[in-house]
Amino acid sequence: MLPLQERVPLKNSLQKLSDVLVLSLLSLLAYRLISLHRHAHIWLIAFTCESWFTFVWLLYMNAKWTRVTYKTFPQHLSEIYHDLPAVDVFVTTADPTLEPPIITANTVLSLLAVEYPFHKLSCYVSDDAASPITFYSLVESAKFAKLWVPFCKKHNVRVRAPSVYFSTEPQPSHSLSSDYMREWRRIKDEYEELIRRIETANEDQILPRVADGSKDFLKTERGDHPSMVEVIWENKEGSEDGVPHLIYVAREKRPKHSHQYKAGAMNVLTRVSGVMTNAPFILNVDCDMFANNPEVVLHGMCLLLGVDDEVFSGFAQAPQQFYGALKDDPFGNQLVVLSKKIMPGLQGLQGPYYVGTGCFHRRKVIYGSPPGPPSIEKRGNLSCEELEMIYGNSLEFVESALQITSGYGKGLPANLSSRVEAAKKVADCAYEFNTSCGREIGWFYGSITEDNVTGLRIHSMGWRSISMTPEPPAFLGCAPTGGPASLTQFKRWVTGLVEILLSRRNPILAVMEEKLMLRQCLAYLLIHVWPLRSVFELCYALIPAYCLLADSAFLPKASELGFLVPMALFLIYNVYTLTEYFQYGLSIRAWWNNQRMQRIYAQTSWLLGFFSALLKILGFSETIFEVSRKDQPKPTDVTGAEDPGRFTFDSSPVFVSGTAVMLINLIALVVGSMRVLWQAEAGELGPGIGEFVCSAWVLLSFWPFVRGLVGRGSYGIPWSVIFKAAVPVCFFLQMCRNA
């Protein structure tokens, strides 16, 4: 039988040798250990930090050493499966201001036009803001889809997000007929009209029109409204050449009810789709991640169907990649090298993490089915009361869930309109009371990084995941730009990781009590220790400044033989990481941007996220889910700035620690230089060159903050942030004075 996929191990002997070479860090630890008795407490602090960095490097080695990739052969699907399984597509959006509806519309249009039998696809859009403008944009997009989808099929359009496709003119060639060009211009004019209607939509003007489709919008407030489920377009004929179903979902919101952030929205989509179409496979994407590869669903099916044992493909995850990304990754959030190194390495373990978007799921896995034969004997014989305790009191949803978990769910036939009332019921905010939702089935609660904790749960059950890396990339999105948006995103991630690490769902307990492999546990710890890394990174960034201010040392003098150990390690590590960037065609500037931003993120976003989560766990505050701004890529676009690659600031607390670190090292370099000049005249030995180099390196890493001291507008650090940063700076200076 023709294969649907091929597992390809990647040779990486040279990388393993390089990884071991970087472990010369152990020699620095050994040198410190034997020298501790001759030095002050600052050496002990440095030894502790360097021991932590060694541990993190070992975690990286574990995640990178068993590298595997998969090739898929979608052309073989039709020869093996004459009736492909149905797929429900979930698109989530939460704020029409931070996530403009035109971006959501492009994502939806790209998904409606993928190469897959259209009568087997259903697209559900979750609007957590219950915005009439978002609903209106989807209604208008459905009208445009009736032109766009046939056009893509007829001319084999490769990029099916209209915003990208129409961003360039077709290159003149003899193969382009005049009929094609006329049709191209006509469709482009229609798309530009769609943009105009969406971007100029006024809620007061469109409310009467959208109310014709949903009277609930007339009594809607963002945080207080009933559940709304509207079938915007239904492919009633079941035609393979039509347009897939498009369904709008706004779950019920009430002020005093916990809505569980994105995880709650995903669980509502799961139940709504369960009673309406009940496809055995689910694809979920964020509103800004358009389908870049028209065969993306076919590639996903190759990975989920083309295995002898389903355990090897609980879900198929595409790496996050970006369209229109800024050159040289000035904000260090495109994660190109991390993705290309870590994901193939995880593939050799239990599989890649679930990252919350661009992922194909088996619905039965989401319902908590363990690997192995269908669990009909486990849940099929339960009483009605017991089934309600698991799935809730909707008979339609219970029946659909039993179909899936028992292995005979094929998806429901058309006639969606007759199921809208059942869908509204399972979208009510009180539906989950006294059920297993969020604990045993569905997306897990308890962390705002619902993707990580849900993926961890799936791996802990014994399932494996698989990486989807077709060419061209499956999905492309937009990376946050500007300082506030970039730091906010990392703060949200780290806050959620702390919540997982300090809960009973952490990977260490999953190894001991469930079926998570030890090496997969270490791979999870690689990102779960980000919050803890912030503390060690901050301490290590302040050590050279402390030494310059307190006339101390944490490194051997340049005249000592031991100085060669940290110097060699510094050079080896930087050459190693630079080589990784060259390996993937990236520039020295991209390498430096990622190096400095890693320092900035660690000592700002990660640090604030760590303490925010601790305060939440201790009951002193509540976690706030902060949506990252999504913008269409434009040459001069970043929160009103003229230079999109330049770091921007606002009055957020996330900038306080970074400003303090910058000021401390700036003061330390000035004071240390003056002390050296004075001690040289007095014939005394001042701070070593190592401390000056390290402090200068920290200051260079925080150069955007140095520029922010003299910048104006969004490029300048607000005075409120500087005043707040002055408090820890004064405390640190006093501590150095008393040392």
XYZ file of C-alpha atoms in Angstrom:
739
model
C 0.000 0.000 0.000
C 1.240 3.497 -0.826
C 2.603 5.333 2.220
C 0.983 8.536 3.466
C 4.057 9.580 5.436
C 7.729 8.759 5.885
C 9.763 9.111 9.057
C 13.208 10.588 8.312
C 15.869 10.636 11.068
C 18.176 13.653 10.808
C 21.912 13.236 11.258
C 23.342 15.609 13.834
C 26.691 14.190 14.972
C 28.426 17.559 14.561
C 25.730 19.271 16.604
C 26.102 16.726 19.401
C 29.857 17.333 19.447
C 29.250 21.082 19.636
C 26.726 20.635 22.452
C 29.264 18.691 24.478
C 31.868 21.372 23.778
C 29.606 24.016 25.293
C 29.443 21.803 28.379
C 32.928 23.088 29.103
C 30.777 25.199 31.396
C 31.365 22.323 33.802
C 35.027 23.306 33.943
C 34.023 26.774 35.111
C 31.845 25.209 37.801
C 34.715 22.989 38.894
C 37.074 25.978 39.020
C 34.588 27.929 41.133
C 34.000 24.990 43.441
C 37.657 24.516 44.299
C 38.131 28.296 44.691
C 35.087 29.106 46.828
C 37.040 29.131 50.087
C 39.337 31.885 48.761
C 36.585 34.257 47.633
C 33.616 36.190 48.967
C 29.959 35.240 48.852
C 29.640 36.695 45.352
C 31.438 33.601 43.981
C 28.838 31.378 45.605
C 26.046 33.364 43.929
C 27.834 33.126 40.583
C 28.365 29.394 41.095
C 24.647 28.932 41.800
C 23.619 30.858 38.680
C 26.107 29.024 36.463
C 24.940 25.686 37.847
C 21.411 26.638 36.814
C 22.577 27.624 33.315
C 24.308 24.256 33.024
C 21.082 22.484 33.970
C 19.160 24.470 31.324
C 21.785 23.612 28.709
C 21.390 19.918 29.538
C 17.643 20.332 28.969
C 18.379 21.855 25.564
C 20.674 18.968 24.690
C 17.980 16.454 25.631
C 15.431 18.230 23.419
C 17.733 18.462 20.381
C 19.587 15.168 20.242
C 17.028 12.799 18.687
C 16.011 14.768 15.622
C 13.351 13.360 13.294
C 11.161 14.837 10.562
C 8.225 13.527 8.536
C 7.498 13.699 4.826
C 3.868 13.509 3.766
C 2.377 12.293 0.484
C -1.094 13.840 0.121
C -1.326 12.627 -3.476
C -1.723 9.076 -2.119
C -4.772 9.899 0.025
C -7.337 9.636 -2.768
C -5.964 6.222 -3.773
C -6.343 4.846 -0.238
C -9.412 6.671 1.080
C -12.323 7.144 -1.296
C -14.289 8.879 1.462
C -12.088 11.232 3.495
C -13.090 11.967 7.103
C -14.831 15.205 8.029
C -12.839 18.007 9.679
C -14.185 20.785 11.909
C -12.089 23.966 11.776
C -11.993 26.247 14.829
C -10.983 29.930 14.523
C -10.800 32.002 17.722
C -10.885 35.770 18.143
C -11.376 37.795 21.302
C -11.095 41.523 20.627
C -12.109 43.359 17.423
C -9.758 46.231 18.279
C -6.582 44.231 18.950
C -7.575 41.578 16.390
C -9.123 43.535 13.486
C -12.006 41.666 11.797
C -10.353 41.953 8.375
C -7.525 39.730 9.671
C -10.038 37.162 10.914
C -11.854 37.373 7.571
C -8.652 36.582 5.648
C -7.926 33.599 7.858
C -11.458 32.260 7.391
C -11.353 32.786 3.602
C -8.027 30.931 3.365
C -9.515 27.993 5.298
C -12.737 27.875 3.286
C -10.655 27.600 0.102
C -8.288 24.742 1.063
C -7.982 21.639 -1.123
C -10.346 19.235 0.604
C -13.874 18.007 -0.176
C -15.901 21.041 0.845
C -18.825 18.978 2.074
C -16.379 17.484 4.619
C -15.326 20.852 6.055
C -17.050 23.088 8.598
C -15.547 26.344 9.857
C -16.560 27.585 13.318
C -15.546 31.097 14.398
C -15.561 31.832 18.133
C -16.025 35.530 18.869
C -15.365 36.082 22.567
C -16.239 39.760 22.234
C -19.684 39.060 20.716
C -18.932 41.895 18.320
C -21.587 42.829 15.719
C -18.751 44.075 13.484
C -17.000 40.689 13.597
C -20.288 38.964 12.781
C -20.925 41.437 9.958
C -17.413 40.863 8.548
C -18.036 37.109 8.448
C -21.393 37.566 6.713
C -19.733 39.735 4.072
C -16.793 37.324 3.798
C -19.189 34.445 3.127
C -20.587 36.387 0.162
C -17.085 37.027 -1.161
C -16.160 33.358 -0.601
C -18.654 32.325 -3.285
C -16.404 34.165 -5.769
C -13.049 33.555 -4.108
C -13.231 29.784 -3.557
C -14.125 28.860 -7.196
C -11.458 31.307 -8.430
C -8.787 29.589 -6.288
C -9.860 26.138 -7.485
C -10.062 27.154 -11.136
C -6.633 28.807 -11.277
C -4.865 26.663 -8.662
C -4.059 29.660 -6.489
C -1.310 28.697 -4.055
C -1.763 31.345 -1.351
C -5.452 31.551 -0.555
C -5.528 34.464 1.869
C -6.748 37.321 -0.352
C -4.711 39.958 1.502
C -1.506 38.131 0.574
C -2.547 37.013 -2.898
C -3.564 40.504 -4.004
C -0.554 42.194 -2.390
C 1.388 41.711 -5.645
C 0.435 42.027 -9.296
C 0.628 38.897 -11.491
C 3.868 38.764 -13.419
C 3.190 39.185 -17.160
C 3.708 35.989 -19.121
C 2.357 34.236 -22.181
C 0.615 31.689 -19.985
C -1.657 34.346 -18.459
C -4.746 34.684 -20.605
C -6.743 37.874 -20.943
C -9.708 36.039 -19.386
C -7.638 35.293 -16.315
C -6.488 38.895 -15.985
C -10.045 40.196 -16.293
C -11.217 37.750 -13.667
C -8.249 38.584 -11.430
C -9.087 42.318 -11.560
C -12.759 41.625 -10.930
C -12.050 39.482 -7.864
C -9.518 42.027 -6.584
C -12.067 44.826 -6.939
C -14.565 42.734 -4.989
C -11.972 42.108 -2.273
C -11.115 45.801 -1.994
C -14.829 46.519 -1.655
C -14.991 43.870 1.098
C -12.135 45.609 2.930
C -13.869 48.963 2.594
C -17.139 47.633 3.994
C -15.467 45.922 6.936
C -13.070 48.729 7.861
C -15.737 51.443 7.623
C -18.369 49.402 9.440
C -19.999 51.342 12.256
C -21.735 49.357 14.966
C -24.764 51.662 15.078
C -25.192 51.433 11.309
C -24.759 47.685 10.919
C -26.644 46.616 14.048
C -30.069 46.656 12.346
C -28.647 44.564 9.500
C -26.939 41.934 11.632
C -29.991 41.819 13.888
C -31.900 40.385 10.951
C -29.690 37.330 11.346
C -29.436 37.411 15.141
C -31.815 39.383 17.343
C -29.503 38.625 20.279
C -27.123 41.356 19.096
C -29.744 43.958 20.042
C -29.333 43.026 23.735
C -25.606 42.379 23.757
C -22.973 43.730 26.107
C -19.459 42.406 25.776
C -19.375 40.633 29.132
C -23.076 40.029 29.591
C -25.042 38.336 26.801
C -26.722 35.027 25.926
C -25.108 32.380 23.754
C -25.306 33.075 20.032
C -24.867 30.438 17.329
C -25.564 31.553 13.767
C -25.206 29.490 10.592
C -23.786 32.113 8.243
C -23.465 29.706 5.319
C -24.586 26.104 4.969
C -23.554 23.891 2.095
C -27.006 22.312 1.917
C -26.435 20.546 -1.375
C -23.374 18.770 -0.009
C -21.562 19.715 -3.188
C -17.873 18.924 -3.389
C -17.398 22.130 -5.411
C -19.268 24.485 -3.098
C -18.212 26.474 -0.041
C -17.828 24.765 3.374
C -20.173 25.492 6.263
C -19.462 28.717 8.166
C -20.838 29.035 11.705
C -20.520 31.991 14.088
C -20.332 31.246 17.828
C -20.396 33.680 20.749
C -20.652 31.778 24.021
C -22.786 33.081 26.839
C -21.063 35.577 29.131
C -22.205 36.673 32.572
C -20.345 39.138 34.863
C -20.025 36.829 37.882
C -19.112 33.711 35.912
C -15.537 32.538 35.234
C -15.137 32.067 31.495
C -11.736 30.273 31.554
C -10.167 32.420 28.823
C -9.353 30.727 25.509
C -9.711 27.221 26.967
C -13.351 27.957 27.731
C -13.932 29.202 24.187
C -12.322 26.072 22.722
C -14.483 23.811 24.869
C -17.610 25.631 23.737
C -16.533 25.216 20.100
C -15.964 21.517 20.761
C -19.477 21.056 22.145
C -21.179 23.246 19.532
C -19.443 21.432 16.685
C -20.197 18.123 18.427
C -23.945 18.643 18.197
C -23.833 20.234 14.724
C -21.286 18.325 12.593
C -19.286 16.094 14.984
C -16.283 15.582 12.688
C -13.777 13.045 14.052
C -10.928 15.508 13.447
C -10.495 19.118 14.555
C -8.179 21.827 13.239
C -7.719 24.887 15.432
C -6.054 28.122 14.352
C -5.779 31.617 15.778
C -7.548 34.386 13.903
C -4.259 35.697 12.454
C -2.865 32.345 11.186
C -4.016 31.916 7.602
C -3.662 28.672 5.648
C -0.540 29.229 3.570
C -0.481 25.768 1.977
C -3.686 24.874 0.068
C -3.149 21.158 0.816
C -2.747 21.760 4.537
C -5.721 19.590 5.553
C -4.532 16.792 3.278
C -1.086 16.926 4.913
C -2.719 16.787 8.329
C -4.760 13.736 7.367
C -1.618 12.008 6.073
C -0.088 12.325 9.540
C -3.193 11.302 11.473
C -4.384 8.486 9.191
C -1.082 7.158 7.892
C -0.004 5.315 11.032
C -0.513 1.691 12.013
C -1.158 2.611 15.646
C -3.102 5.786 16.420
C -1.036 6.284 19.566
C 1.701 7.807 17.396
C -0.501 10.680 16.250
C -2.715 12.043 18.997
C -2.338 15.429 17.342
C -0.346 16.923 14.459
C 1.250 20.291 15.167
C 2.566 22.771 12.591
C 5.306 25.146 13.797
C 4.396 28.807 14.121
C 5.831 30.766 11.218
C 5.225 34.346 10.197
C 4.256 36.334 7.135
C 5.640 39.798 6.465
C 7.925 39.453 9.477
C 10.347 42.282 10.147
C 13.832 41.747 8.745
C 16.378 40.272 11.155
C 13.716 39.649 13.832
C 14.329 42.856 15.854
C 12.034 41.700 18.688
C 13.362 38.134 18.872
C 9.888 36.550 18.802
C 9.894 34.741 15.466
C 11.712 31.818 17.157
C 13.044 30.460 13.863
C 16.102 28.628 15.203
C 14.283 27.371 18.290
C 11.530 25.934 16.108
C 13.884 24.300 13.613
C 16.076 22.811 16.323
C 13.633 21.856 19.058
C 10.594 20.573 17.126
C 12.533 17.865 15.199
C 14.209 16.914 18.473
C 10.876 16.539 20.259
C 9.673 14.472 17.308
C 12.191 11.829 18.362
C 10.594 11.693 21.840
C 6.816 11.774 22.385
C 6.391 14.589 19.902
C 6.183 18.380 19.742
C 4.312 20.578 22.178
C 0.800 21.730 21.372
C 1.231 25.474 20.746
C -2.412 26.508 20.552
C -2.724 27.119 16.808
C -2.067 25.252 13.571
C -2.900 21.906 15.162
C -4.965 18.900 14.009
C -6.604 16.936 16.838
C -8.407 13.634 17.078
C -11.712 14.549 18.664
C -11.697 11.384 20.753
C -8.378 12.460 22.305
C -9.964 15.768 23.305
C -12.757 13.704 24.913
C -10.198 11.933 27.073
C -10.000 8.596 25.252
C -6.755 6.771 26.066
C -4.617 5.134 23.368
C -5.741 1.706 22.312
C -9.016 0.123 21.165
C -12.197 2.254 21.235
C -13.461 2.776 24.756
C -17.081 1.795 24.102
C -16.933 -0.716 26.912
C -15.799 1.999 29.322
C -18.297 4.787 28.615
C -20.938 3.043 26.506
C -22.214 1.133 29.542
C -22.385 4.097 31.895
C -25.720 5.247 33.233
C -27.337 8.498 32.051
C -26.419 10.157 35.358
C -22.779 9.103 35.006
C -22.644 10.341 31.408
C -24.090 13.688 32.511
C -21.311 13.975 35.103
C -18.816 13.690 32.244
C -20.406 15.473 29.273
C -23.292 17.529 30.695
C -27.050 17.325 30.312
C -27.342 17.709 26.533
C -28.569 14.409 25.103
C -27.379 15.476 21.657
C -23.850 16.139 22.898
C -23.695 12.945 24.964
C -24.772 10.906 21.934
C -22.241 12.616 19.656
C -19.446 12.091 22.213
C -20.267 8.390 22.549
C -20.145 8.040 18.773
C -16.642 9.499 18.713
C -15.210 7.631 21.719
C -16.644 4.316 20.536
C -14.954 4.690 17.165
C -17.909 4.933 14.805
C -18.289 8.714 14.562
C -18.190 9.758 10.900
C -19.621 13.245 11.233
C -23.239 14.326 10.964
C -25.069 15.032 7.696
C -26.126 18.546 6.672
C -29.195 20.470 7.947
C -27.339 22.568 10.512
C -30.231 24.941 11.129
C -32.175 22.237 12.948
C -29.365 21.894 15.508
C -28.872 25.556 16.396
C -30.960 25.411 19.589
C -29.022 22.389 20.855
C -25.803 24.252 20.035
C -26.916 27.330 21.981
C -27.651 25.156 25.004
C -24.124 23.684 25.145
C -22.693 27.222 24.709
C -24.340 28.437 27.932
C -21.901 29.496 30.633
C -23.495 27.229 33.253
C -23.406 24.113 31.085
C -20.085 22.871 32.472
C -21.170 22.911 36.124
C -20.722 19.450 37.678
C -19.124 17.993 34.533
C -15.616 16.783 33.697
C -15.052 19.567 31.193
C -11.722 21.290 31.717
C -10.533 18.532 34.062
C -10.804 15.223 32.210
C -12.189 16.168 28.810
C -11.664 19.133 26.523
C -9.067 21.872 26.860
C -7.739 21.943 30.415
C -8.365 24.810 32.844
C -6.093 26.176 35.533
C -3.607 27.990 33.297
C -3.848 30.796 30.754
C -1.469 28.739 28.573
C -4.256 26.277 27.884
C -2.347 24.864 24.924
C 0.641 23.711 26.961
C -1.347 22.123 29.781
C -3.689 20.406 27.290
C -0.784 19.042 25.252
C 0.884 17.860 28.448
C -2.304 16.063 29.440
C -2.492 14.332 26.047
C 1.132 13.178 26.263
C 0.580 12.065 29.866
C -2.236 9.788 28.703
C 0.291 7.958 26.528
C -0.487 9.625 23.208
C 2.275 10.884 20.958
C 2.200 13.920 18.702
C 3.682 14.514 15.303
C 5.199 17.538 13.597
C 3.712 18.842 10.338
C 6.318 20.620 8.220
C 5.142 20.686 4.582
C 6.558 22.978 1.925
C 5.373 25.666 1.705
C 4.646 26.108 5.439
C 1.175 25.084 6.554
C 0.184 28.341 8.266
C 1.604 31.842 8.494
C 0.721 34.483 11.064
C 1.929 37.841 12.320
C 4.444 38.216 15.138
C 3.847 40.995 17.686
C 5.877 44.137 17.044
C 6.913 46.937 19.337
C 8.040 46.550 22.915
C 4.661 46.445 24.713
C 3.031 43.799 22.488
C 6.129 41.560 22.397
C 6.726 41.678 26.138
C 3.031 41.202 26.907
C 2.952 37.987 24.878
C 5.910 36.477 26.740
C 4.518 37.624 30.103
C 1.252 35.789 29.392
C 3.095 32.615 28.409
C 5.303 32.642 31.500
C 2.382 33.340 33.842
C 0.634 30.256 32.498
C 3.784 28.135 32.755
C 4.156 29.011 36.447
C 0.540 27.991 37.015
C 1.290 24.595 35.461
C 4.632 24.088 37.194
C 3.137 24.727 40.635
C 0.058 22.575 40.065
C -0.595 18.848 40.160
C -0.523 18.821 36.363
C 3.211 19.537 36.144
C 5.407 17.225 34.031
C 7.361 15.838 36.993
C 4.237 14.338 38.576
C 3.081 13.188 35.126
C 6.227 11.032 34.839
C 5.702 9.464 38.243
C 1.938 8.979 38.122
C 1.037 8.775 34.417
C 2.531 7.794 31.062
C 4.769 10.752 30.267
C 8.245 9.643 29.199
C 11.186 10.926 31.260
C 12.885 12.630 28.320
C 9.570 14.213 27.282
C 9.253 15.496 30.849
C 12.686 17.108 30.530
C 11.580 18.618 27.222
C 8.562 20.186 28.937
C 10.773 21.456 31.745
C 12.859 23.270 29.141
C 10.051 25.817 28.737
C 8.438 25.406 32.160
C 11.612 26.696 33.829
C 11.477 29.988 31.913
C 9.951 31.699 34.975
C 12.694 30.390 37.275
C 15.347 31.329 34.727
C 14.305 34.967 35.101
C 15.545 35.055 38.697
C 18.935 33.577 37.822
C 19.291 35.765 34.715
C 18.556 38.866 36.796
C 21.061 37.898 39.487
C 23.765 37.162 36.923
C 23.137 40.464 35.120
C 23.596 42.339 38.409
C 26.716 40.490 39.599
C 29.234 42.416 37.417
C 27.588 45.720 38.374
C 27.816 44.770 42.050
C 31.502 43.958 41.660
C 32.249 47.283 39.962
C 30.349 49.233 42.612
C 31.604 47.244 45.631
C 35.183 46.860 44.331
C 34.864 43.088 44.237
C 35.321 40.358 41.601
C 33.456 37.263 40.469
C 35.873 36.283 37.685
C 39.587 35.479 37.747
C 41.935 38.336 36.868
C 43.219 38.525 33.297
C 46.712 37.736 34.592
C 45.533 34.440 36.090
C 45.410 31.172 34.160
C 41.841 30.597 35.335
C 40.702 33.608 33.262
C 40.970 31.427 30.137
C 38.069 29.249 31.320
C 35.255 31.880 31.277
C 36.771 33.605 28.239
C 36.851 30.372 26.225
C 33.323 29.494 27.316
C 32.044 32.931 26.287
C 33.615 32.608 22.840
C 32.558 28.988 22.296
C 28.930 29.628 23.219
C 28.568 32.694 21.013
C 30.288 31.072 18.036
C 28.071 28.002 18.501
C 24.822 29.989 18.549
C 25.967 32.187 15.657
C 26.670 29.063 13.597
C 23.115 27.872 14.228
C 21.761 31.085 12.736
C 24.052 30.801 9.713
C 22.844 27.219 9.261
C 19.318 28.487 8.594
C 20.337 31.399 6.395
C 19.944 34.085 9.052
C 22.186 37.092 9.530
C 24.535 38.194 12.297
C 22.056 40.962 13.097
C 19.251 38.398 13.527
C 21.521 36.414 15.859
C 22.329 39.479 17.933
C 18.693 40.607 18.069
C 17.667 37.219 19.435
C 20.548 37.130 21.927
C 19.765 40.553 23.368
C 15.995 40.047 23.356
C 16.397 36.779 25.251
C 18.138 38.775 28.000
C 15.433 41.449 27.884
C 12.538 38.983 27.962
C 14.105 37.045 30.835
C 14.529 40.112 33.027
C 11.245 41.827 32.143
C 8.390 39.638 30.849
C 9.490 36.400 32.462
C 10.238 38.074 35.771
C 6.927 39.947 35.952
C 5.002 36.876 34.769
C 6.689 34.787 37.471
C 5.717 37.129 40.300
C 2.232 37.737 38.855
C 1.562 34.008 38.888
C 2.909 33.649 42.429
C 0.584 36.415 43.630
C -2.336 34.695 41.889
C -1.501 31.307 43.421
C -1.171 32.897 46.861
C -4.578 34.513 46.404
C -3.412 38.147 46.277
C -4.445 38.830 42.667
C -6.278 37.404 39.695
C -4.717 36.330 36.413
C -5.615 38.631 33.521
C -5.617 37.241 29.986
C -3.968 39.895 27.808
C -4.621 39.667 24.068
C -1.634 40.495 21.849
C -2.264 43.087 19.167
C -2.509 41.647 15.660
C -1.839 43.956 12.732
C -1.662 43.465 8.998
C 2.031 43.614 7.999
C 2.774 47.096 6.649
C 6.091 48.786 5.876
C 5.553 51.548 8.431
C 3.304 50.054 11.025
C 3.883 49.616 14.700
C 1.674 51.279 17.244
C 1.982 54.621 15.512
C 5.748 54.417 15.166
C 7.623 55.369 12.010
C 10.285 52.669 12.415
C 8.577 49.281 12.945
C 11.846 47.653 13.998
C 12.617 50.084 16.791
C 11.765 49.211 20.373
C 8.781 51.083 21.798
C 7.659 51.687 25.371
C 4.595 52.486 27.425
C 3.910 52.864 31.150
C 3.441 49.129 31.762
C 5.176 47.638 34.840
C 6.883 45.147 32.522
C 9.484 47.827 31.649
C 10.446 48.687 35.234
C 12.892 45.833 35.894
C 14.606 46.260 32.517
C 15.025 49.991 33.116
C 16.477 49.279 36.558
C 18.988 46.739 35.213
C 20.077 49.193 32.526
C 20.512 52.083 34.992
C 22.449 49.943 37.477
C 24.934 48.733 34.880
C 25.279 52.227 33.409
C 26.099 53.658 36.839
C 28.420 50.725 37.599
C 30.473 51.268 34.444
C 30.916 54.965 35.240
C 31.796 54.375 38.901
C 34.007 51.390 38.092
C 35.951 53.349 35.460
C 36.528 56.223 37.858
C 37.676 53.813 40.571
C 40.148 52.135 38.192
C 41.670 55.485 37.291
C 41.956 56.468 40.953
C 43.342 53.099 42.056
C 45.832 53.040 39.174
C 47.256 56.314 40.418
C 47.352 54.938 43.954
C 49.014 51.735 42.809
C 46.074 49.560 43.923
C 44.396 46.714 42.081
C 40.844 47.597 40.918
C 38.063 45.493 39.346
C 39.191 43.051 36.652
C 38.569 43.416 32.944
C 36.091 40.525 33.099
C 33.662 42.503 35.243
C 33.851 45.474 32.861
C 33.240 43.271 29.823
C 30.268 41.523 31.456
C 28.651 44.768 32.590
C 29.191 46.312 29.154
C 27.667 43.191 27.568
C 24.559 43.557 29.748
C 24.300 47.232 28.840
C 24.707 46.397 25.151
C 21.932 43.798 25.455
C 19.691 46.477 26.991
C 20.654 49.068 24.378
C 16.970 49.660 23.424
C 16.469 50.840 27.015
C 19.558 53.089 26.785
C 18.074 54.670 23.651
C 14.772 54.909 25.473
C 16.339 57.272 28.029
C 16.697 59.937 25.330
C 13.859 58.842 23.030
C 10.609 60.703 22.560
C 7.009 59.579 22.296
C 6.590 55.817 22.105
C 10.374 55.482 21.621
C 11.116 56.951 25.050
C 10.808 55.343 28.466
C 7.982 57.153 30.322
C 9.005 59.129 33.414
C 6.629 57.049 35.516
C 8.641 53.920 34.629
C 11.964 55.665 35.357
C 10.729 56.842 38.773
C 9.553 53.332 39.660
C 12.866 51.852 38.479
C 14.765 54.349 40.640
C 13.507 52.633 43.793
C 15.270 49.262 43.225
C 18.286 51.127 41.784
C 18.717 53.141 45.005
C 18.251 50.001 47.090
C 20.924 48.172 45.053
C 23.383 51.069 45.311
C 22.910 51.213 49.075
C 23.509 47.459 49.305
C 26.757 47.825 47.341
C 27.843 50.693 49.576
C 27.313 48.591 52.702
C 29.131 45.573 51.258
